[in-house]
Structures are given as C-alpha cells and as structure tokens.
Amino acid sequence: MAATPPDLLERAAKAEGDADAAARILPLVDLTLLADDATEAQVDELCGRALKAGVAAVCVWPRFLPFAKAKLVHRPVRLATVANFPDGSDDLARAARETADALLAGADEVDVVAPIQAVLGGDVGLVTELVQACKAKAPERMLKVILETGRLEDPARIAAAARAAIMGGCDMLKTSTGRSEVGATLEAAAVLLAVLEEADGRVGIKFSGAIRTTQQAAGYLYLVDHFLGSGWTAPETLRFGGSALLDDLERVLGSR
C-alpha cells in the first residue's frame, strides 16, 4: 500500500465545515452515551434527540438496550451497543457472548473492540478469529470492529488489523472507543480508507474519537470522497461518532 501523500492530509485538514458538509454528515451520526454513570433518563433524552435530529443510530450500554428499543421501535433510528468494551481483550468467547446477548436485548448493531493487546504483540490473526466468532452470532446485523488506531499507531499495523477484520467478515471498521488518549486522526483514517479501497468499498467505516466540530468531520468526509467517491457515503457505509459533533452540526445548519 502506497504512503498517503502529505498534501492530501493537508487538503483534508482545510476542508470546509460549511452547511453543505453538515447536511451530508448529520444523517451519518451515531449519537453515543457510554459514560460509566449514564442513567435511563439520559438515554431517554438521547433517543428523543436522535429522533428529532434524524441521525443514523444511538449507541448505549447493553443494560439500556430494552429501554432504548422501546423508544425507537418502528422508528428509522437504529440501536447500537458495544462488546468487548473498552479494553479489547483476547477473550473470544466473551466477545461472542456479549454480541449474542446484545442482539437478544434488541440491538441492531454491535461495536466490538478488537483484541488490541494481541495485535500490539504481533498476533493480528486473532482479529479475524474474534470477528468471525462475533459475526457468527450476528450474521444479519451490522458488526463494527473498533481498531483503536491511536494505540496501534504504526500505519502498517493499522492496515494489517483492518485487513484481518475485513477477512473475518466485519461490516464496518471503527477508529476508536473514545477512551484512549488518541482518538481518530486523519492519518489513520487515510490508512483505513486505502484498505477499504483495496476491498472495493464493500466494508464501511466509522470515525470516532475526538471529532467534535463540523470542520473536523469535513476533513474525514474529504478523505472518503477521495478514496471511495462521494456516491459511496450512506448510513450503511459511513458513520461519525460523538454527541458533541451533533451540537456543532446543528449550529452550522441553523446559521444557513
């Protein structure tokens, strides 16, 4: 895989965070509440806001799935949760069990953390095994694989983990849990998108971790358009995580 041209990242960093970009990004947002002390009242508010804004999905802790499902039933907003989160252990049985339990509780999508420490130790193949184990429990549901690119750091290692996840049958790659010091970066995004380009865009991507403004999100959208084309973007293939981002998107759209 060729190195990312520096000028591409420079152009992405300067992408316009205008109303046109905001209008494209808004329906791709996963509105997330994964605070350790989250409450049912906050989930209720989150679901109401998601329905009003018209985002792609809400993502909550597994314990809130039945409550959130009742709020979203027969509505267009999808319901997501997390598994093997946030540590990304190498316990494949745990990850698969949590995925299965999430589906029984009403989840439409599961964001599962890859075995990060194993990857750092050189065992990239375990990513494929974990994804296969989880996907077997959710063959008809969307499975996003969190690669925690800020911890993997090295572009070659990020690319190898991404290819391993795709080989396992994931539906989307995801940059970050939002719990590490480094979340999403344009550099890591370009690496992942190059891998998706190799895979003919048959797998999607979710950018998550410290994306708080329309201008920041527009940079990732610019990279997506570069590697896969503007026609590729849809909730089935592209997501943005973060509640703060929605605040700014609505601000930008409200000013037009």
PDB file of N, CA and C in Angstrom, residues 132-190:
ATOM      1  N   GLN A 132     -14.915 -13.316  13.328  1.00  0.00           N
ATOM      2  CA  GLN A 132     -15.666 -14.494  12.878  1.00  0.00           C
ATOM      3  C   GLN A 132     -16.576 -15.018  13.983  1.00  0.00           C
ATOM      4  N   ALA A 133     -16.052 -15.050  15.219  1.00  0.00           N
ATOM      5  CA  ALA A 133     -16.833 -15.547  16.348  1.00  0.00           C
ATOM      6  C   ALA A 133     -18.045 -14.657  16.612  1.00  0.00           C
ATOM      7  N   CYS A 134     -17.848 -13.344  16.530  1.00  0.00           N
ATOM      8  CA  CYS A 134     -18.949 -12.408  16.771  1.00  0.00           C
ATOM      9  C   CYS A 134     -19.931 -12.382  15.612  1.00  0.00           C
ATOM     10  N   LYS A 135     -19.418 -12.418  14.399  1.00  0.00           N
ATOM     11  CA  LYS A 135     -20.290 -12.366  13.224  1.00  0.00           C
ATOM     12  C   LYS A 135     -21.158 -13.622  13.135  1.00  0.00           C
ATOM     13  N   ALA A 136     -20.651 -14.726  13.621  1.00  0.00           N
ATOM     14  CA  ALA A 136     -21.446 -15.954  13.630  1.00  0.00           C
ATOM     15  C   ALA A 136     -22.688 -15.805  14.499  1.00  0.00           C
ATOM     16  N   LYS A 137     -22.600 -14.937  15.506  1.00  0.00           N
ATOM     17  CA  LYS A 137     -23.747 -14.682  16.382  1.00  0.00           C
ATOM     18  C   LYS A 137     -24.681 -13.625  15.792  1.00  0.00           C
ATOM     19  N   ALA A 138     -24.194 -12.885  14.812  1.00  0.00           N
ATOM     20  CA  ALA A 138     -24.967 -11.768  14.251  1.00  0.00           C
ATOM     21  C   ALA A 138     -24.845 -11.708  12.744  1.00  0.00           C
ATOM     22  N   PRO A 139     -25.188 -12.782  12.053  1.00  0.00           N
ATOM     23  CA  PRO A 139     -24.970 -12.815  10.595  1.00  0.00           C
ATOM     24  C   PRO A 139     -25.768 -11.777   9.821  1.00  0.00           C
ATOM     25  N   GLU A 140     -26.906 -11.354  10.354  1.00  0.00           N
ATOM     26  CA  GLU A 140     -27.766 -10.403   9.634  1.00  0.00           C
ATOM     27  C   GLU A 140     -27.695  -8.995  10.221  1.00  0.00           C
ATOM     28  N   ARG A 141     -26.839  -8.774  11.208  1.00  0.00           N
ATOM     29  CA  ARG A 141     -26.767  -7.471  11.867  1.00  0.00           C
ATOM     30  C   ARG A 141     -25.428  -6.807  11.549  1.00  0.00           C
ATOM     31  N   MET A 142     -25.378  -5.497  11.735  1.00  0.00           N
ATOM     32  CA  MET A 142     -24.146  -4.772  11.453  1.00  0.00           C
ATOM     33  C   MET A 142     -23.143  -4.952  12.586  1.00  0.00           C
ATOM     34  N   LEU A 143     -21.935  -5.369  12.234  1.00  0.00           N
ATOM     35  CA  LEU A 143     -20.848  -5.537  13.196  1.00  0.00           C
ATOM     36  C   LEU A 143     -19.732  -4.564  12.852  1.00  0.00           C
ATOM     37  N   LYS A 144     -19.498  -3.608  13.747  1.00  0.00           N
ATOM     38  CA  LYS A 144     -18.406  -2.660  13.584  1.00  0.00           C
ATOM     39  C   LYS A 144     -17.242  -3.114  14.463  1.00  0.00           C
ATOM     40  N   VAL A 145     -16.039  -3.057  13.944  1.00  0.00           N
ATOM     41  CA  VAL A 145     -14.863  -3.510  14.686  1.00  0.00           C
ATOM     42  C   VAL A 145     -13.992  -2.305  15.036  1.00  0.00           C
ATOM     43  N   ILE A 146     -13.840  -2.074  16.331  1.00  0.00           N
ATOM     44  CA  ILE A 146     -13.057  -0.935  16.814  1.00  0.00           C
ATOM     45  C   ILE A 146     -11.587  -1.331  16.863  1.00  0.00           C
ATOM     46  N   LEU A 147     -10.760  -0.623  16.112  1.00  0.00           N
ATOM     47  CA  LEU A 147      -9.342  -0.962  16.000  1.00  0.00           C
ATOM     48  C   LEU A 147      -8.449  -0.149  16.923  1.00  0.00           C
ATOM     49  N   GLU A 148      -9.007   0.851  17.575  1.00  0.00           N
ATOM     50  CA  GLU A 148      -8.235   1.704  18.481  1.00  0.00           C
ATOM     51  C   GLU A 148      -6.915   2.123  17.819  1.00  0.00           C
ATOM     52  N   THR A 149      -7.060   2.815  16.701  1.00  0.00           N
ATOM     53  CA  THR A 149      -5.902   3.177  15.881  1.00  0.00           C
ATOM     54  C   THR A 149      -4.895   4.054  16.617  1.00  0.00           C
ATOM     55  N   GLY A 150      -5.354   4.815  17.605  1.00  0.00           N
ATOM     56  CA  GLY A 150      -4.427   5.640  18.371  1.00  0.00           C
ATOM     57  C   GLY A 150      -3.450   4.821  19.183  1.00  0.00           C
ATOM     58  N   ARG A 151      -3.849   3.623  19.575  1.00  0.00           N
ATOM     59  CA  ARG A 151      -2.950   2.725  20.307  1.00  0.00           C
ATOM     60  C   ARG A 151      -2.092   1.905  19.344  1.00  0.00           C
ATOM     61  N   LEU A 152      -2.650   1.533  18.211  1.00  0.00           N
ATOM     62  CA  LEU A 152      -1.864   0.752  17.253  1.00  0.00           C
ATOM     63  C   LEU A 152      -0.765   1.597  16.618  1.00  0.00           C
ATOM     64  N   GLU A 153      -1.034   2.857  16.388  1.00  0.00           N
ATOM     65  CA  GLU A 153      -0.078   3.879  15.943  1.00  0.00           C
ATOM     66  C   GLU A 153       0.530   3.619  14.562  1.00  0.00           C
ATOM     67  N   ASP A 154       1.265   2.532  14.415  1.00  0.00           N
ATOM     68  CA  ASP A 154       2.016   2.273  13.187  1.00  0.00           C
ATOM     69  C   ASP A 154       1.068   2.024  12.009  1.00  0.00           C
ATOM     70  N   PRO A 155       1.237   2.754  10.894  1.00  0.00           N
ATOM     71  CA  PRO A 155       0.336   2.575   9.744  1.00  0.00           C
ATOM     72  C   PRO A 155       0.271   1.139   9.226  1.00  0.00           C
ATOM     73  N   ALA A 156       1.414   0.460   9.199  1.00  0.00           N
ATOM     74  CA  ALA A 156       1.427  -0.916   8.710  1.00  0.00           C
ATOM     75  C   ALA A 156       0.620  -1.828   9.637  1.00  0.00           C
ATOM     76  N   ARG A 157       0.713  -1.581  10.921  1.00  0.00           N
ATOM     77  CA  ARG A 157      -0.032  -2.388  11.894  1.00  0.00           C
ATOM     78  C   ARG A 157      -1.526  -2.092  11.810  1.00  0.00           C
ATOM     79  N   ILE A 158      -1.871  -0.828  11.627  1.00  0.00           N
ATOM     80  CA  ILE A 158      -3.278  -0.450  11.463  1.00  0.00           C
ATOM     81  C   ILE A 158      -3.860  -1.119  10.227  1.00  0.00           C
ATOM     82  N   ALA A 159      -3.122  -1.067   9.132  1.00  0.00           N
ATOM     83  CA  ALA A 159      -3.589  -1.678   7.881  1.00  0.00           C
ATOM     84  C   ALA A 159      -3.744  -3.183   8.035  1.00  0.00           C
ATOM     85  N   ALA A 160      -2.798  -3.829   8.715  1.00  0.00           N
ATOM     86  CA  ALA A 160      -2.869  -5.275   8.905  1.00  0.00           C
ATOM     87  C   ALA A 160      -4.088  -5.658   9.740  1.00  0.00           C
ATOM     88  N   ALA A 161      -4.359  -4.888  10.796  1.00  0.00           N
ATOM     89  CA  ALA A 161      -5.523  -5.166  11.644  1.00  0.00           C
ATOM     90  C   ALA A 161      -6.815  -4.951  10.861  1.00  0.00           C
ATOM     91  N   ALA A 162      -6.844  -3.907  10.030  1.00  0.00           N
ATOM     92  CA  ALA A 162      -8.029  -3.630   9.220  1.00  0.00           C
ATOM     93  C   ALA A 162      -8.285  -4.764   8.233  1.00  0.00           C
ATOM     94  N   ARG A 163      -7.242  -5.232   7.579  1.00  0.00           N
ATOM     95  CA  ARG A 163      -7.402  -6.342   6.625  1.00  0.00           C
ATOM     96  C   ARG A 163      -7.875  -7.605   7.341  1.00  0.00           C
ATOM     97  N   ALA A 164      -7.357  -7.834   8.539  1.00  0.00           N
ATOM     98  CA  ALA A 164      -7.750  -9.012   9.309  1.00  0.00           C
ATOM     99  C   ALA A 164      -9.225  -8.945   9.693  1.00  0.00           C
ATOM    100  N   ALA A 165      -9.703  -7.746  10.053  1.00  0.00           N
ATOM    101  CA  ALA A 165     -11.118  -7.574  10.403  1.00  0.00           C
ATOM    102  C   ALA A 165     -12.006  -7.809   9.190  1.00  0.00           C
ATOM    103  N   ILE A 166     -11.586  -7.299   8.047  1.00  0.00           N
ATOM    104  CA  ILE A 166     -12.352  -7.498   6.813  1.00  0.00           C
ATOM    105  C   ILE A 166     -12.387  -8.980   6.452  1.00  0.00           C
ATOM    106  N   MET A 167     -11.253  -9.654   6.636  1.00  0.00           N
ATOM    107  CA  MET A 167     -11.190 -11.087   6.344  1.00  0.00           C
ATOM    108  C   MET A 167     -12.150 -11.869   7.244  1.00  0.00           C
ATOM    109  N   GLY A 168     -12.357 -11.359   8.457  1.00  0.00           N
ATOM    110  CA  GLY A 168     -13.259 -12.032   9.388  1.00  0.00           C
ATOM    111  C   GLY A 168     -14.730 -11.815   9.083  1.00  0.00           C
ATOM    112  N   GLY A 169     -15.030 -10.835   8.221  1.00  0.00           N
ATOM    113  CA  GLY A 169     -16.406 -10.615   7.821  1.00  0.00           C
ATOM    114  C   GLY A 169     -17.096  -9.441   8.480  1.00  0.00           C
ATOM    115  N   CYS A 170     -16.333  -8.458   8.963  1.00  0.00           N
ATOM    116  CA  CYS A 170     -16.956  -7.302   9.595  1.00  0.00           C
ATOM    117  C   CYS A 170     -17.714  -6.464   8.566  1.00  0.00           C
ATOM    118  N   ASP A 171     -18.621  -5.624   9.067  1.00  0.00           N
ATOM    119  CA  ASP A 171     -19.382  -4.738   8.197  1.00  0.00           C
ATOM    120  C   ASP A 171     -18.804  -3.328   8.165  1.00  0.00           C
ATOM    121  N   MET A 172     -18.144  -2.942   9.247  1.00  0.00           N
ATOM    122  CA  MET A 172     -17.524  -1.625   9.331  1.00  0.00           C
ATOM    123  C   MET A 172     -16.254  -1.702  10.173  1.00  0.00           C
ATOM    124  N   LEU A 173     -15.302  -0.857   9.817  1.00  0.00           N
ATOM    125  CA  LEU A 173     -14.149  -0.598  10.672  1.00  0.00           C
ATOM    126  C   LEU A 173     -14.459   0.660  11.476  1.00  0.00           C
ATOM    127  N   LYS A 174     -13.911   0.755  12.673  1.00  0.00           N
ATOM    128  CA  LYS A 174     -14.136   1.933  13.519  1.00  0.00           C
ATOM    129  C   LYS A 174     -12.812   2.333  14.143  1.00  0.00           C
ATOM    130  N   THR A 175     -12.578   3.620  14.228  1.00  0.00           N
ATOM    131  CA  THR A 175     -11.262   4.094  14.651  1.00  0.00           C
ATOM    132  C   THR A 175     -10.979   3.944  16.133  1.00  0.00           C
ATOM    133  N   SER A 176     -11.958   4.235  16.998  1.00  0.00           N
ATOM    134  CA  SER A 176     -11.627   4.387  18.413  1.00  0.00           C
ATOM    135  C   SER A 176     -12.816   4.129  19.328  1.00  0.00           C
ATOM    136  N   THR A 177     -12.512   3.732  20.557  1.00  0.00           N
ATOM    137  CA  THR A 177     -13.524   3.623  21.601  1.00  0.00           C
ATOM    138  C   THR A 177     -13.890   4.994  22.165  1.00  0.00           C
ATOM    139  N   GLY A 178     -13.013   5.971  21.951  1.00  0.00           N
ATOM    140  CA  GLY A 178     -13.180   7.266  22.582  1.00  0.00           C
ATOM    141  C   GLY A 178     -12.576   7.307  23.971  1.00  0.00           C
ATOM    142  N   ARG A 179     -11.951   6.197  24.385  1.00  0.00           N
ATOM    143  CA  ARG A 179     -11.367   6.107  25.721  1.00  0.00           C
ATOM    144  C   ARG A 179      -9.847   6.237  25.721  1.00  0.00           C
ATOM    145  N   SER A 180      -9.213   6.162  24.563  1.00  0.00           N
ATOM    146  CA  SER A 180      -7.756   6.236  24.517  1.00  0.00           C
ATOM    147  C   SER A 180      -7.308   7.688  24.379  1.00  0.00           C
ATOM    148  N   GLU A 181      -6.050   7.940  24.640  1.00  0.00           N
ATOM    149  CA  GLU A 181      -5.519   9.307  24.564  1.00  0.00           C
ATOM    150  C   GLU A 181      -5.627   9.876  23.164  1.00  0.00           C
ATOM    151  N   VAL A 182      -5.433   9.023  22.171  1.00  0.00           N
ATOM    152  CA  VAL A 182      -5.537   9.450  20.770  1.00  0.00           C
ATOM    153  C   VAL A 182      -6.735   8.769  20.143  1.00  0.00           C
ATOM    154  N   GLY A 183      -7.680   9.564  19.656  1.00  0.00           N
ATOM    155  CA  GLY A 183      -8.866   9.007  19.007  1.00  0.00           C
ATOM    156  C   GLY A 183      -8.661   8.887  17.516  1.00  0.00           C
ATOM    157  N   ALA A 184      -9.596   9.396  16.758  1.00  0.00           N
ATOM    158  CA  ALA A 184      -9.452   9.383  15.306  1.00  0.00           C
ATOM    159  C   ALA A 184      -8.417  10.404  14.864  1.00  0.00           C
ATOM    160  N   THR A 185      -7.685  10.086  13.816  1.00  0.00           N
ATOM    161  CA  THR A 185      -6.766  11.035  13.178  1.00  0.00           C
ATOM    162  C   THR A 185      -6.924  10.905  11.676  1.00  0.00           C
ATOM    163  N   LEU A 186      -6.625  11.979  10.976  1.00  0.00           N
ATOM    164  CA  LEU A 186      -6.704  11.926   9.514  1.00  0.00           C
ATOM    165  C   LEU A 186      -5.692  10.933   8.955  1.00  0.00           C
ATOM    166  N   GLU A 187      -4.536  10.831   9.602  1.00  0.00           N
ATOM    167  CA  GLU A 187      -3.500   9.912   9.123  1.00  0.00           C
ATOM    168  C   GLU A 187      -3.994   8.468   9.181  1.00  0.00           C
ATOM    169  N   ALA A 188      -4.567   8.082  10.326  1.00  0.00           N
ATOM    170  CA  ALA A 188      -5.085   6.717  10.462  1.00  0.00           C
ATOM    171  C   ALA A 188      -6.283   6.490   9.541  1.00  0.00           C
ATOM    172  N   ALA A 189      -7.119   7.515   9.409  1.00  0.00           N
ATOM    173  CA  ALA A 189      -8.285   7.399   8.521  1.00  0.00           C
ATOM    174  C   ALA A 189      -7.851   7.112   7.092  1.00  0.00           C
ATOM    175  N   ALA A 190      -6.805   7.786   6.636  1.00  0.00           N
ATOM    176  CA  ALA A 190      -6.315   7.569   5.272  1.00  0.00           C
ATOM    177  C   ALA A 190      -5.814   6.137   5.090  1.00  0.00           C
TER     178      ALA A 190
END
